[in-house]
Amino acid sequence: MSSRIAGAALVVVISLALAGCGGEGNDDGKKTIDLNAARGSGADGTAPKSSEEPASSSGGAKLGEIKGPDGVVVTLTSAVRDKGGFVTVNGTVANRGSKPYTPLTWRSKETEMKSQSSVSGASLIDSAGKKRYLVLRDTDGECLCTTGLVNIRPGESRPVFAQFPAPPASVTDVDFQLPAMPSVRIRISG
């Protein structure tokens, strides 16, 4: 329960930090973003699909699961395209190992990135279109993603999200990647 509260608090903090950015544009004519799509959803407890085909992201089904080192498991629960041209991927990271885990390898390699413990290095891969979509950034250099992923204790689970530019509407199946982890095929809804 506390991980859901922490995730909701994170979304509120990011939304407040970016409230001055506006929705459609600002005085200098640059396009800004709407963070309404960055709200996360929790895991629903259903079993993940083990097929090579991507699962549908409607109905709360798990889209995919990524197993990493030391018992770390990332479960993706939704990938939703919104009207603003973004895709928000939600899920959870769970530590099923025996020692605390800090996923520093999941952060972006960008030197300007402020968040050092985040999923800012995540990407969506459109194999057919040969394009990689990176996590969006705000005007202060923060990712539009989960930050503060430090010291995930054994048995602990935390919500995660990342927001990306949307691929063309015809693209529904993409690979979700985190650095130093295997990728997983997911289906975008919306």
mmCIF file with all atom_site columns, C-alpha atoms in Angstrom:
data_model
loop_
_atom_site.group_PDB
_atom_site.id
_atom_site.type_symbol
_atom_site.label_atom_id
_atom_site.label_alt_id
_atom_site.label_comp_id
_atom_site.label_asym_id
_atom_site.label_entity_id
_atom_site.label_seq_id
_atom_site.pdbx_PDB_ins_code
_atom_site.Cartn_x
_atom_site.Cartn_y
_atom_site.Cartn_z
_atom_site.occupancy
_atom_site.B_iso_or_equiv
_atom_site.pdbx_formal_charge
_atom_site.auth_seq_id
_atom_site.auth_comp_id
_atom_site.auth_asym_id
_atom_site.auth_atom_id
_atom_site.pdbx_PDB_model_num
ATOM 1   C CA . MET A 1 1   ? 0.000  0.000   0.000   1.00 0.00 ? 1   MET A CA 1
ATOM 2   C CA . SER A 1 2   ? 2.825  2.431   0.843   1.00 0.00 ? 2   SER A CA 1
ATOM 3   C CA . SER A 1 3   ? 4.425  1.906   -2.593  1.00 0.00 ? 3   SER A CA 1
ATOM 4   C CA . ARG A 1 4   ? 1.189  3.027   -4.285  1.00 0.00 ? 4   ARG A CA 1
ATOM 5   C CA . ILE A 1 5   ? 1.067  6.122   -2.079  1.00 0.00 ? 5   ILE A CA 1
ATOM 6   C CA . ALA A 1 6   ? 4.714  6.864   -2.871  1.00 0.00 ? 6   ALA A CA 1
ATOM 7   C CA . GLY A 1 7   ? 4.020  6.456   -6.613  1.00 0.00 ? 7   GLY A CA 1
ATOM 8   C CA . ALA A 1 8   ? 1.010  8.765   -6.429  1.00 0.00 ? 8   ALA A CA 1
ATOM 9   C CA . ALA A 1 9   ? 3.049  11.328  -4.486  1.00 0.00 ? 9   ALA A CA 1
ATOM 10  C CA . LEU A 1 10  ? 5.769  11.170  -7.152  1.00 0.00 ? 10  LEU A CA 1
ATOM 11  C CA . VAL A 1 11  ? 3.256  11.877  -9.929  1.00 0.00 ? 11  VAL A CA 1
ATOM 12  C CA . VAL A 1 12  ? 1.877  14.845  -7.947  1.00 0.00 ? 12  VAL A CA 1
ATOM 13  C CA . VAL A 1 13  ? 5.384  16.252  -7.370  1.00 0.00 ? 13  VAL A CA 1
ATOM 14  C CA . ILE A 1 14  ? 6.279  15.930  -11.056 1.00 0.00 ? 14  ILE A CA 1
ATOM 15  C CA . SER A 1 15  ? 2.955  17.467  -12.081 1.00 0.00 ? 15  SER A CA 1
ATOM 16  C CA . LEU A 1 16  ? 3.450  20.419  -9.740  1.00 0.00 ? 16  LEU A CA 1
ATOM 17  C CA . ALA A 1 17  ? 7.034  20.906  -10.871 1.00 0.00 ? 17  ALA A CA 1
ATOM 18  C CA . LEU A 1 18  ? 5.927  21.097  -14.482 1.00 0.00 ? 18  LEU A CA 1
ATOM 19  C CA . ALA A 1 19  ? 2.698  23.029  -13.982 1.00 0.00 ? 19  ALA A CA 1
ATOM 20  C CA . GLY A 1 20  ? 4.373  26.182  -15.267 1.00 0.00 ? 20  GLY A CA 1
ATOM 21  C CA . CYS A 1 21  ? 5.104  24.497  -18.594 1.00 0.00 ? 21  CYS A CA 1
ATOM 22  C CA . GLY A 1 22  ? 1.525  24.831  -19.842 1.00 0.00 ? 22  GLY A CA 1
ATOM 23  C CA . GLY A 1 23  ? -0.237 22.416  -22.132 1.00 0.00 ? 23  GLY A CA 1
ATOM 24  C CA . GLU A 1 24  ? -0.015 23.462  -25.760 1.00 0.00 ? 24  GLU A CA 1
ATOM 25  C CA . GLY A 1 25  ? 2.772  25.975  -25.987 1.00 0.00 ? 25  GLY A CA 1
ATOM 26  C CA . ASN A 1 26  ? 4.523  28.757  -24.143 1.00 0.00 ? 26  ASN A CA 1
ATOM 27  C CA . ASP A 1 27  ? 5.563  32.302  -24.895 1.00 0.00 ? 27  ASP A CA 1
ATOM 28  C CA . ASP A 1 28  ? 8.574  31.273  -26.970 1.00 0.00 ? 28  ASP A CA 1
ATOM 29  C CA . GLY A 1 29  ? 6.438  29.039  -29.227 1.00 0.00 ? 29  GLY A CA 1
ATOM 30  C CA . LYS A 1 30  ? 7.958  25.758  -28.055 1.00 0.00 ? 30  LYS A CA 1
ATOM 31  C CA . LYS A 1 31  ? 5.693  22.776  -27.604 1.00 0.00 ? 31  LYS A CA 1
ATOM 32  C CA . THR A 1 32  ? 5.297  21.628  -23.999 1.00 0.00 ? 32  THR A CA 1
ATOM 33  C CA . ILE A 1 33  ? 3.751  18.505  -22.543 1.00 0.00 ? 33  ILE A CA 1
ATOM 34  C CA . ASP A 1 34  ? 0.697  17.544  -20.527 1.00 0.00 ? 34  ASP A CA 1
ATOM 35  C CA . LEU A 1 35  ? 1.508  15.278  -17.589 1.00 0.00 ? 35  LEU A CA 1
ATOM 36  C CA . ASN A 1 36  ? -2.030 13.965  -17.089 1.00 0.00 ? 36  ASN A CA 1
ATOM 37  C CA . ALA A 1 37  ? -1.005 10.773  -18.875 1.00 0.00 ? 37  ALA A CA 1
ATOM 38  C CA . ALA A 1 38  ? 1.833  10.167  -16.400 1.00 0.00 ? 38  ALA A CA 1
ATOM 39  C CA . ARG A 1 39  ? -0.494 8.834   -13.730 1.00 0.00 ? 39  ARG A CA 1
ATOM 40  C CA . GLY A 1 40  ? 0.379  5.238   -12.928 1.00 0.00 ? 40  GLY A CA 1
ATOM 41  C CA . SER A 1 41  ? -1.787 2.212   -12.354 1.00 0.00 ? 41  SER A CA 1
ATOM 42  C CA . GLY A 1 42  ? -1.157 -0.610  -9.912  1.00 0.00 ? 42  GLY A CA 1
ATOM 43  C CA . ALA A 1 43  ? -0.611 -4.296  -10.534 1.00 0.00 ? 43  ALA A CA 1
ATOM 44  C CA . ASP A 1 44  ? -3.778 -6.356  -10.728 1.00 0.00 ? 44  ASP A CA 1
ATOM 45  C CA . GLY A 1 45  ? -2.475 -9.732  -9.558  1.00 0.00 ? 45  GLY A CA 1
ATOM 46  C CA . THR A 1 46  ? -3.180 -11.721 -12.760 1.00 0.00 ? 46  THR A CA 1
ATOM 47  C CA . ALA A 1 47  ? -0.605 -14.142 -14.116 1.00 0.00 ? 47  ALA A CA 1
ATOM 48  C CA . PRO A 1 48  ? 1.726  -12.833 -16.839 1.00 0.00 ? 48  PRO A CA 1
ATOM 49  C CA . LYS A 1 49  ? 1.446  -14.244 -20.338 1.00 0.00 ? 49  LYS A CA 1
ATOM 50  C CA . SER A 1 50  ? 4.392  -16.335 -21.415 1.00 0.00 ? 50  SER A CA 1
ATOM 51  C CA . SER A 1 51  ? 3.764  -16.264 -25.165 1.00 0.00 ? 51  SER A CA 1
ATOM 52  C CA . GLU A 1 52  ? 6.056  -14.521 -27.650 1.00 0.00 ? 52  GLU A CA 1
ATOM 53  C CA . GLU A 1 53  ? 3.071  -12.504 -28.860 1.00 0.00 ? 53  GLU A CA 1
ATOM 54  C CA . PRO A 1 54  ? 2.539  -9.250  -26.969 1.00 0.00 ? 54  PRO A CA 1
ATOM 55  C CA . ALA A 1 55  ? -0.330 -9.204  -24.506 1.00 0.00 ? 55  ALA A CA 1
ATOM 56  C CA . SER A 1 56  ? -3.096 -6.651  -24.824 1.00 0.00 ? 56  SER A CA 1
ATOM 57  C CA . SER A 1 57  ? -2.811 -3.722  -22.440 1.00 0.00 ? 57  SER A CA 1
ATOM 58  C CA . SER A 1 58  ? -6.561 -3.472  -21.983 1.00 0.00 ? 58  SER A CA 1
ATOM 59  C CA . GLY A 1 59  ? -8.451 -5.058  -19.116 1.00 0.00 ? 59  GLY A CA 1
ATOM 60  C CA . GLY A 1 60  ? -5.614 -4.777  -16.595 1.00 0.00 ? 60  GLY A CA 1
ATOM 61  C CA . ALA A 1 61  ? -3.718 -7.868  -17.829 1.00 0.00 ? 61  ALA A CA 1
ATOM 62  C CA . LYS A 1 62  ? 0.021  -7.983  -17.319 1.00 0.00 ? 62  LYS A CA 1
ATOM 63  C CA . LEU A 1 63  ? 1.823  -7.149  -20.532 1.00 0.00 ? 63  LEU A CA 1
ATOM 64  C CA . GLY A 1 64  ? 5.130  -8.749  -19.785 1.00 0.00 ? 64  GLY A CA 1
ATOM 65  C CA . GLU A 1 65  ? 7.749  -9.585  -17.217 1.00 0.00 ? 65  GLU A CA 1
ATOM 66  C CA . ILE A 1 66  ? 11.480 -8.923  -17.221 1.00 0.00 ? 66  ILE A CA 1
ATOM 67  C CA . LYS A 1 67  ? 13.699 -10.963 -14.893 1.00 0.00 ? 67  LYS A CA 1
ATOM 68  C CA . GLY A 1 68  ? 16.990 -9.358  -13.999 1.00 0.00 ? 68  GLY A CA 1
ATOM 69  C CA . PRO A 1 69  ? 19.956 -10.031 -11.734 1.00 0.00 ? 69  PRO A CA 1
ATOM 70  C CA . ASP A 1 70  ? 19.687 -10.764 -8.014  1.00 0.00 ? 70  ASP A CA 1
ATOM 71  C CA . GLY A 1 71  ? 15.981 -11.677 -8.128  1.00 0.00 ? 71  GLY A CA 1
ATOM 72  C CA . VAL A 1 72  ? 14.754 -8.339  -9.530  1.00 0.00 ? 72  VAL A CA 1
ATOM 73  C CA . VAL A 1 73  ? 11.543 -8.619  -11.574 1.00 0.00 ? 73  VAL A CA 1
ATOM 74  C CA . VAL A 1 74  ? 9.884  -5.825  -13.575 1.00 0.00 ? 74  VAL A CA 1
ATOM 75  C CA . THR A 1 75  ? 6.232  -6.515  -14.402 1.00 0.00 ? 75  THR A CA 1
ATOM 76  C CA . LEU A 1 76  ? 4.587  -4.245  -16.991 1.00 0.00 ? 76  LEU A CA 1
ATOM 77  C CA . THR A 1 77  ? 0.837  -3.769  -16.534 1.00 0.00 ? 77  THR A CA 1
ATOM 78  C CA . SER A 1 78  ? -0.162 -1.150  -19.125 1.00 0.00 ? 78  SER A CA 1
ATOM 79  C CA . ALA A 1 79  ? 1.078  0.777   -22.154 1.00 0.00 ? 79  ALA A CA 1
ATOM 80  C CA . VAL A 1 80  ? -1.463 3.437   -23.063 1.00 0.00 ? 80  VAL A CA 1
ATOM 81  C CA . ARG A 1 81  ? -1.379 5.879   -25.983 1.00 0.00 ? 81  ARG A CA 1
ATOM 82  C CA . ASP A 1 82  ? -3.090 9.204   -25.209 1.00 0.00 ? 82  ASP A CA 1
ATOM 83  C CA . LYS A 1 83  ? -4.477 11.994  -27.398 1.00 0.00 ? 83  LYS A CA 1
ATOM 84  C CA . GLY A 1 84  ? -1.469 14.219  -26.672 1.00 0.00 ? 84  GLY A CA 1
ATOM 85  C CA . GLY A 1 85  ? 0.917  11.979  -28.606 1.00 0.00 ? 85  GLY A CA 1
ATOM 86  C CA . PHE A 1 86  ? 2.461  10.112  -25.670 1.00 0.00 ? 86  PHE A CA 1
ATOM 87  C CA . VAL A 1 87  ? 2.656  6.502   -24.506 1.00 0.00 ? 87  VAL A CA 1
ATOM 88  C CA . THR A 1 88  ? 2.781  5.851   -20.760 1.00 0.00 ? 88  THR A CA 1
ATOM 89  C CA . VAL A 1 89  ? 4.081  2.480   -19.609 1.00 0.00 ? 89  VAL A CA 1
ATOM 90  C CA . ASN A 1 90  ? 3.212  1.413   -16.040 1.00 0.00 ? 90  ASN A CA 1
ATOM 91  C CA . GLY A 1 91  ? 4.280  -1.520  -13.926 1.00 0.00 ? 91  GLY A CA 1
ATOM 92  C CA . THR A 1 92  ? 6.083  -2.610  -10.783 1.00 0.00 ? 92  THR A CA 1
ATOM 93  C CA . VAL A 1 93  ? 9.621  -3.530  -9.828  1.00 0.00 ? 93  VAL A CA 1
ATOM 94  C CA . ALA A 1 94  ? 9.931  -6.254  -7.202  1.00 0.00 ? 94  ALA A CA 1
ATOM 95  C CA . ASN A 1 95  ? 12.991 -7.463  -5.332  1.00 0.00 ? 95  ASN A CA 1
ATOM 96  C CA . ARG A 1 96  ? 12.609 -11.239 -4.959  1.00 0.00 ? 96  ARG A CA 1
ATOM 97  C CA . GLY A 1 97  ? 16.269 -11.602 -4.011  1.00 0.00 ? 97  GLY A CA 1
ATOM 98  C CA . SER A 1 98  ? 17.981 -11.690 -0.638  1.00 0.00 ? 98  SER A CA 1
ATOM 99  C CA . LYS A 1 99  ? 19.772 -8.321  -0.575  1.00 0.00 ? 99  LYS A CA 1
ATOM 100 C CA . PRO A 1 100 ? 18.767 -4.669  -1.218  1.00 0.00 ? 100 PRO A CA 1
ATOM 101 C CA . TYR A 1 101 ? 18.856 -3.548  -4.857  1.00 0.00 ? 101 TYR A CA 1
ATOM 102 C CA . THR A 1 102 ? 19.493 -0.125  -6.399  1.00 0.00 ? 102 THR A CA 1
ATOM 103 C CA . PRO A 1 103 ? 19.052 -0.187  -10.209 1.00 0.00 ? 103 PRO A CA 1
ATOM 104 C CA . LEU A 1 104 ? 21.665 2.433   -11.133 1.00 0.00 ? 104 LEU A CA 1
ATOM 105 C CA . THR A 1 105 ? 22.152 0.791   -14.543 1.00 0.00 ? 105 THR A CA 1
ATOM 106 C CA . TRP A 1 106 ? 18.562 1.729   -15.501 1.00 0.00 ? 106 TRP A CA 1
ATOM 107 C CA . ARG A 1 107 ? 19.337 5.443   -15.661 1.00 0.00 ? 107 ARG A CA 1
ATOM 108 C CA . SER A 1 108 ? 20.114 7.329   -18.835 1.00 0.00 ? 108 SER A CA 1
ATOM 109 C CA . LYS A 1 109 ? 23.733 7.857   -19.871 1.00 0.00 ? 109 LYS A CA 1
ATOM 110 C CA . GLU A 1 110 ? 22.989 11.532  -20.575 1.00 0.00 ? 110 GLU A CA 1
ATOM 111 C CA . THR A 1 111 ? 25.289 13.769  -18.543 1.00 0.00 ? 111 THR A CA 1
ATOM 112 C CA . GLU A 1 112 ? 22.616 16.441  -18.081 1.00 0.00 ? 112 GLU A CA 1
ATOM 113 C CA . MET A 1 113 ? 20.139 13.984  -16.527 1.00 0.00 ? 113 MET A CA 1
ATOM 114 C CA . LYS A 1 114 ? 19.482 14.976  -12.916 1.00 0.00 ? 114 LYS A CA 1
ATOM 115 C CA . SER A 1 115 ? 17.850 11.737  -11.710 1.00 0.00 ? 115 SER A CA 1
ATOM 116 C CA . GLN A 1 116 ? 20.572 9.234   -10.919 1.00 0.00 ? 116 GLN A CA 1
ATOM 117 C CA . SER A 1 117 ? 18.247 6.507   -9.588  1.00 0.00 ? 117 SER A CA 1
ATOM 118 C CA . SER A 1 118 ? 15.482 6.229   -12.151 1.00 0.00 ? 118 SER A CA 1
ATOM 119 C CA . VAL A 1 119 ? 14.204 4.342   -15.189 1.00 0.00 ? 119 VAL A CA 1
ATOM 120 C CA . SER A 1 120 ? 15.346 7.211   -17.444 1.00 0.00 ? 120 SER A CA 1
ATOM 121 C CA . GLY A 1 121 ? 17.323 4.802   -19.633 1.00 0.00 ? 121 GLY A CA 1
ATOM 122 C CA . ALA A 1 122 ? 14.180 2.892   -20.681 1.00 0.00 ? 122 ALA A CA 1
ATOM 123 C CA . SER A 1 123 ? 13.188 2.868   -24.334 1.00 0.00 ? 123 SER A CA 1
ATOM 124 C CA . LEU A 1 124 ? 10.512 1.592   -26.684 1.00 0.00 ? 124 LEU A CA 1
ATOM 125 C CA . ILE A 1 125 ? 11.740 -0.078  -29.864 1.00 0.00 ? 125 ILE A CA 1
ATOM 126 C CA . ASP A 1 126 ? 9.678  -0.142  -33.065 1.00 0.00 ? 126 ASP A CA 1
ATOM 127 C CA . SER A 1 127 ? 11.486 -2.946  -34.900 1.00 0.00 ? 127 SER A CA 1
ATOM 128 C CA . ALA A 1 128 ? 9.484  -2.624  -38.121 1.00 0.00 ? 128 ALA A CA 1
ATOM 129 C CA . GLY A 1 129 ? 10.011 1.147   -38.305 1.00 0.00 ? 129 GLY A CA 1
ATOM 130 C CA . LYS A 1 130 ? 13.603 0.843   -37.029 1.00 0.00 ? 130 LYS A CA 1
ATOM 131 C CA . LYS A 1 131 ? 13.068 3.560   -34.402 1.00 0.00 ? 131 LYS A CA 1
ATOM 132 C CA . ARG A 1 132 ? 13.916 3.884   -30.716 1.00 0.00 ? 132 ARG A CA 1
ATOM 133 C CA . TYR A 1 133 ? 11.754 6.100   -28.489 1.00 0.00 ? 133 TYR A CA 1
ATOM 134 C CA . LEU A 1 134 ? 13.456 7.478   -25.356 1.00 0.00 ? 134 LEU A CA 1
ATOM 135 C CA . VAL A 1 135 ? 11.839 8.566   -22.083 1.00 0.00 ? 135 VAL A CA 1
ATOM 136 C CA . LEU A 1 136 ? 10.635 12.170  -22.258 1.00 0.00 ? 136 LEU A CA 1
ATOM 137 C CA . ARG A 1 137 ? 12.391 14.921  -20.260 1.00 0.00 ? 137 ARG A CA 1
ATOM 138 C CA . ASP A 1 138 ? 11.009 18.085  -18.685 1.00 0.00 ? 138 ASP A CA 1
ATOM 139 C CA . THR A 1 139 ? 12.535 21.552  -18.972 1.00 0.00 ? 139 THR A CA 1
ATOM 140 C CA . ASP A 1 140 ? 14.519 21.020  -15.743 1.00 0.00 ? 140 ASP A CA 1
ATOM 141 C CA . GLY A 1 141 ? 16.260 17.911  -17.054 1.00 0.00 ? 141 GLY A CA 1
ATOM 142 C CA . GLU A 1 142 ? 14.172 15.392  -15.120 1.00 0.00 ? 142 GLU A CA 1
ATOM 143 C CA . CYS A 1 143 ? 12.755 12.350  -16.835 1.00 0.00 ? 143 CYS A CA 1
ATOM 144 C CA . LEU A 1 144 ? 9.013  11.767  -17.056 1.00 0.00 ? 144 LEU A CA 1
ATOM 145 C CA . CYS A 1 145 ? 9.512  8.505   -15.261 1.00 0.00 ? 145 CYS A CA 1
ATOM 146 C CA . THR A 1 146 ? 9.910  6.957   -11.843 1.00 0.00 ? 146 THR A CA 1
ATOM 147 C CA . THR A 1 147 ? 12.833 8.373   -9.863  1.00 0.00 ? 147 THR A CA 1
ATOM 148 C CA . GLY A 1 148 ? 14.194 7.616   -6.407  1.00 0.00 ? 148 GLY A CA 1
ATOM 149 C CA . LEU A 1 149 ? 14.681 3.898   -6.992  1.00 0.00 ? 149 LEU A CA 1
ATOM 150 C CA . VAL A 1 150 ? 17.216 3.276   -4.242  1.00 0.00 ? 150 VAL A CA 1
ATOM 151 C CA . ASN A 1 151 ? 17.538 0.490   -1.702  1.00 0.00 ? 151 ASN A CA 1
ATOM 152 C CA . ILE A 1 152 ? 14.645 -1.713  -2.829  1.00 0.00 ? 152 ILE A CA 1
ATOM 153 C CA . ARG A 1 153 ? 14.546 -4.204  0.044   1.00 0.00 ? 153 ARG A CA 1
ATOM 154 C CA . PRO A 1 154 ? 14.044 -7.965  -0.353  1.00 0.00 ? 154 PRO A CA 1
ATOM 155 C CA . GLY A 1 155 ? 10.326 -8.689  -0.682  1.00 0.00 ? 155 GLY A CA 1
ATOM 156 C CA . GLU A 1 156 ? 9.565  -5.034  -1.530  1.00 0.00 ? 156 GLU A CA 1
ATOM 157 C CA . SER A 1 157 ? 7.663  -3.937  -4.632  1.00 0.00 ? 157 SER A CA 1
ATOM 158 C CA . ARG A 1 158 ? 7.444  -0.384  -6.035  1.00 0.00 ? 158 ARG A CA 1
ATOM 159 C CA . PRO A 1 159 ? 5.366  1.123   -8.847  1.00 0.00 ? 159 PRO A CA 1
ATOM 160 C CA . VAL A 1 160 ? 7.212  2.384   -11.922 1.00 0.00 ? 160 VAL A CA 1
ATOM 161 C CA . PHE A 1 161 ? 6.204  4.398   -14.964 1.00 0.00 ? 161 PHE A CA 1
ATOM 162 C CA . ALA A 1 162 ? 7.862  5.963   -17.991 1.00 0.00 ? 162 ALA A CA 1
ATOM 163 C CA . GLN A 1 163 ? 6.395  8.267   -20.612 1.00 0.00 ? 163 GLN A CA 1
ATOM 164 C CA . PHE A 1 164 ? 7.548  8.210   -24.247 1.00 0.00 ? 164 PHE A CA 1
ATOM 165 C CA . PRO A 1 165 ? 6.694  9.985   -27.499 1.00 0.00 ? 165 PRO A CA 1
ATOM 166 C CA . ALA A 1 166 ? 4.062  7.846   -29.226 1.00 0.00 ? 166 ALA A CA 1
ATOM 167 C CA . PRO A 1 167 ? 5.030  5.859   -32.291 1.00 0.00 ? 167 PRO A CA 1
ATOM 168 C CA . PRO A 1 168 ? 2.710  6.225   -35.318 1.00 0.00 ? 168 PRO A CA 1
ATOM 169 C CA . ALA A 1 169 ? -0.851 4.977   -34.683 1.00 0.00 ? 169 ALA A CA 1
ATOM 170 C CA . SER A 1 170 ? -0.225 1.964   -36.923 1.00 0.00 ? 170 SER A CA 1
ATOM 171 C CA . VAL A 1 171 ? 2.474  0.731   -34.503 1.00 0.00 ? 171 VAL A CA 1
ATOM 172 C CA . THR A 1 172 ? 0.922  -1.306  -31.720 1.00 0.00 ? 172 THR A CA 1
ATOM 173 C CA . ASP A 1 173 ? 3.661  -3.815  -30.833 1.00 0.00 ? 173 ASP A CA 1
ATOM 174 C CA . VAL A 1 174 ? 6.965  -2.547  -29.420 1.00 0.00 ? 174 VAL A CA 1
ATOM 175 C CA . ASP A 1 175 ? 9.832  -3.873  -27.334 1.00 0.00 ? 175 ASP A CA 1
ATOM 176 C CA . PHE A 1 176 ? 10.294 -2.290  -23.891 1.00 0.00 ? 176 PHE A CA 1
ATOM 177 C CA . GLN A 1 177 ? 13.949 -2.126  -22.844 1.00 0.00 ? 177 GLN A CA 1
ATOM 178 C CA . LEU A 1 178 ? 15.796 -1.224  -19.657 1.00 0.00 ? 178 LEU A CA 1
ATOM 179 C CA . PRO A 1 179 ? 19.607 -1.037  -19.721 1.00 0.00 ? 179 PRO A CA 1
ATOM 180 C CA . ALA A 1 180 ? 21.322 -4.260  -18.594 1.00 0.00 ? 180 ALA A CA 1
ATOM 181 C CA . MET A 1 181 ? 18.010 -6.174  -18.715 1.00 0.00 ? 181 MET A CA 1
ATOM 182 C CA . PRO A 1 182 ? 16.389 -8.346  -21.398 1.00 0.00 ? 182 PRO A CA 1
ATOM 183 C CA . SER A 1 183 ? 13.675 -6.681  -23.488 1.00 0.00 ? 183 SER A CA 1
ATOM 184 C CA . VAL A 1 184 ? 10.004 -7.669  -23.567 1.00 0.00 ? 184 VAL A CA 1
ATOM 185 C CA . ARG A 1 185 ? 7.433  -7.279  -26.353 1.00 0.00 ? 185 ARG A CA 1
ATOM 186 C CA . ILE A 1 186 ? 4.326  -5.310  -25.305 1.00 0.00 ? 186 ILE A CA 1
ATOM 187 C CA . ARG A 1 187 ? 1.180  -4.058  -27.034 1.00 0.00 ? 187 ARG A CA 1
ATOM 188 C CA . ILE A 1 188 ? 0.146  -0.388  -26.878 1.00 0.00 ? 188 ILE A CA 1
ATOM 189 C CA . SER A 1 189 ? -3.542 0.336   -26.325 1.00 0.00 ? 189 SER A CA 1
ATOM 190 C CA . GLY A 1 190 ? -5.483 3.513   -27.056 1.00 0.00 ? 190 GLY A CA 1
#
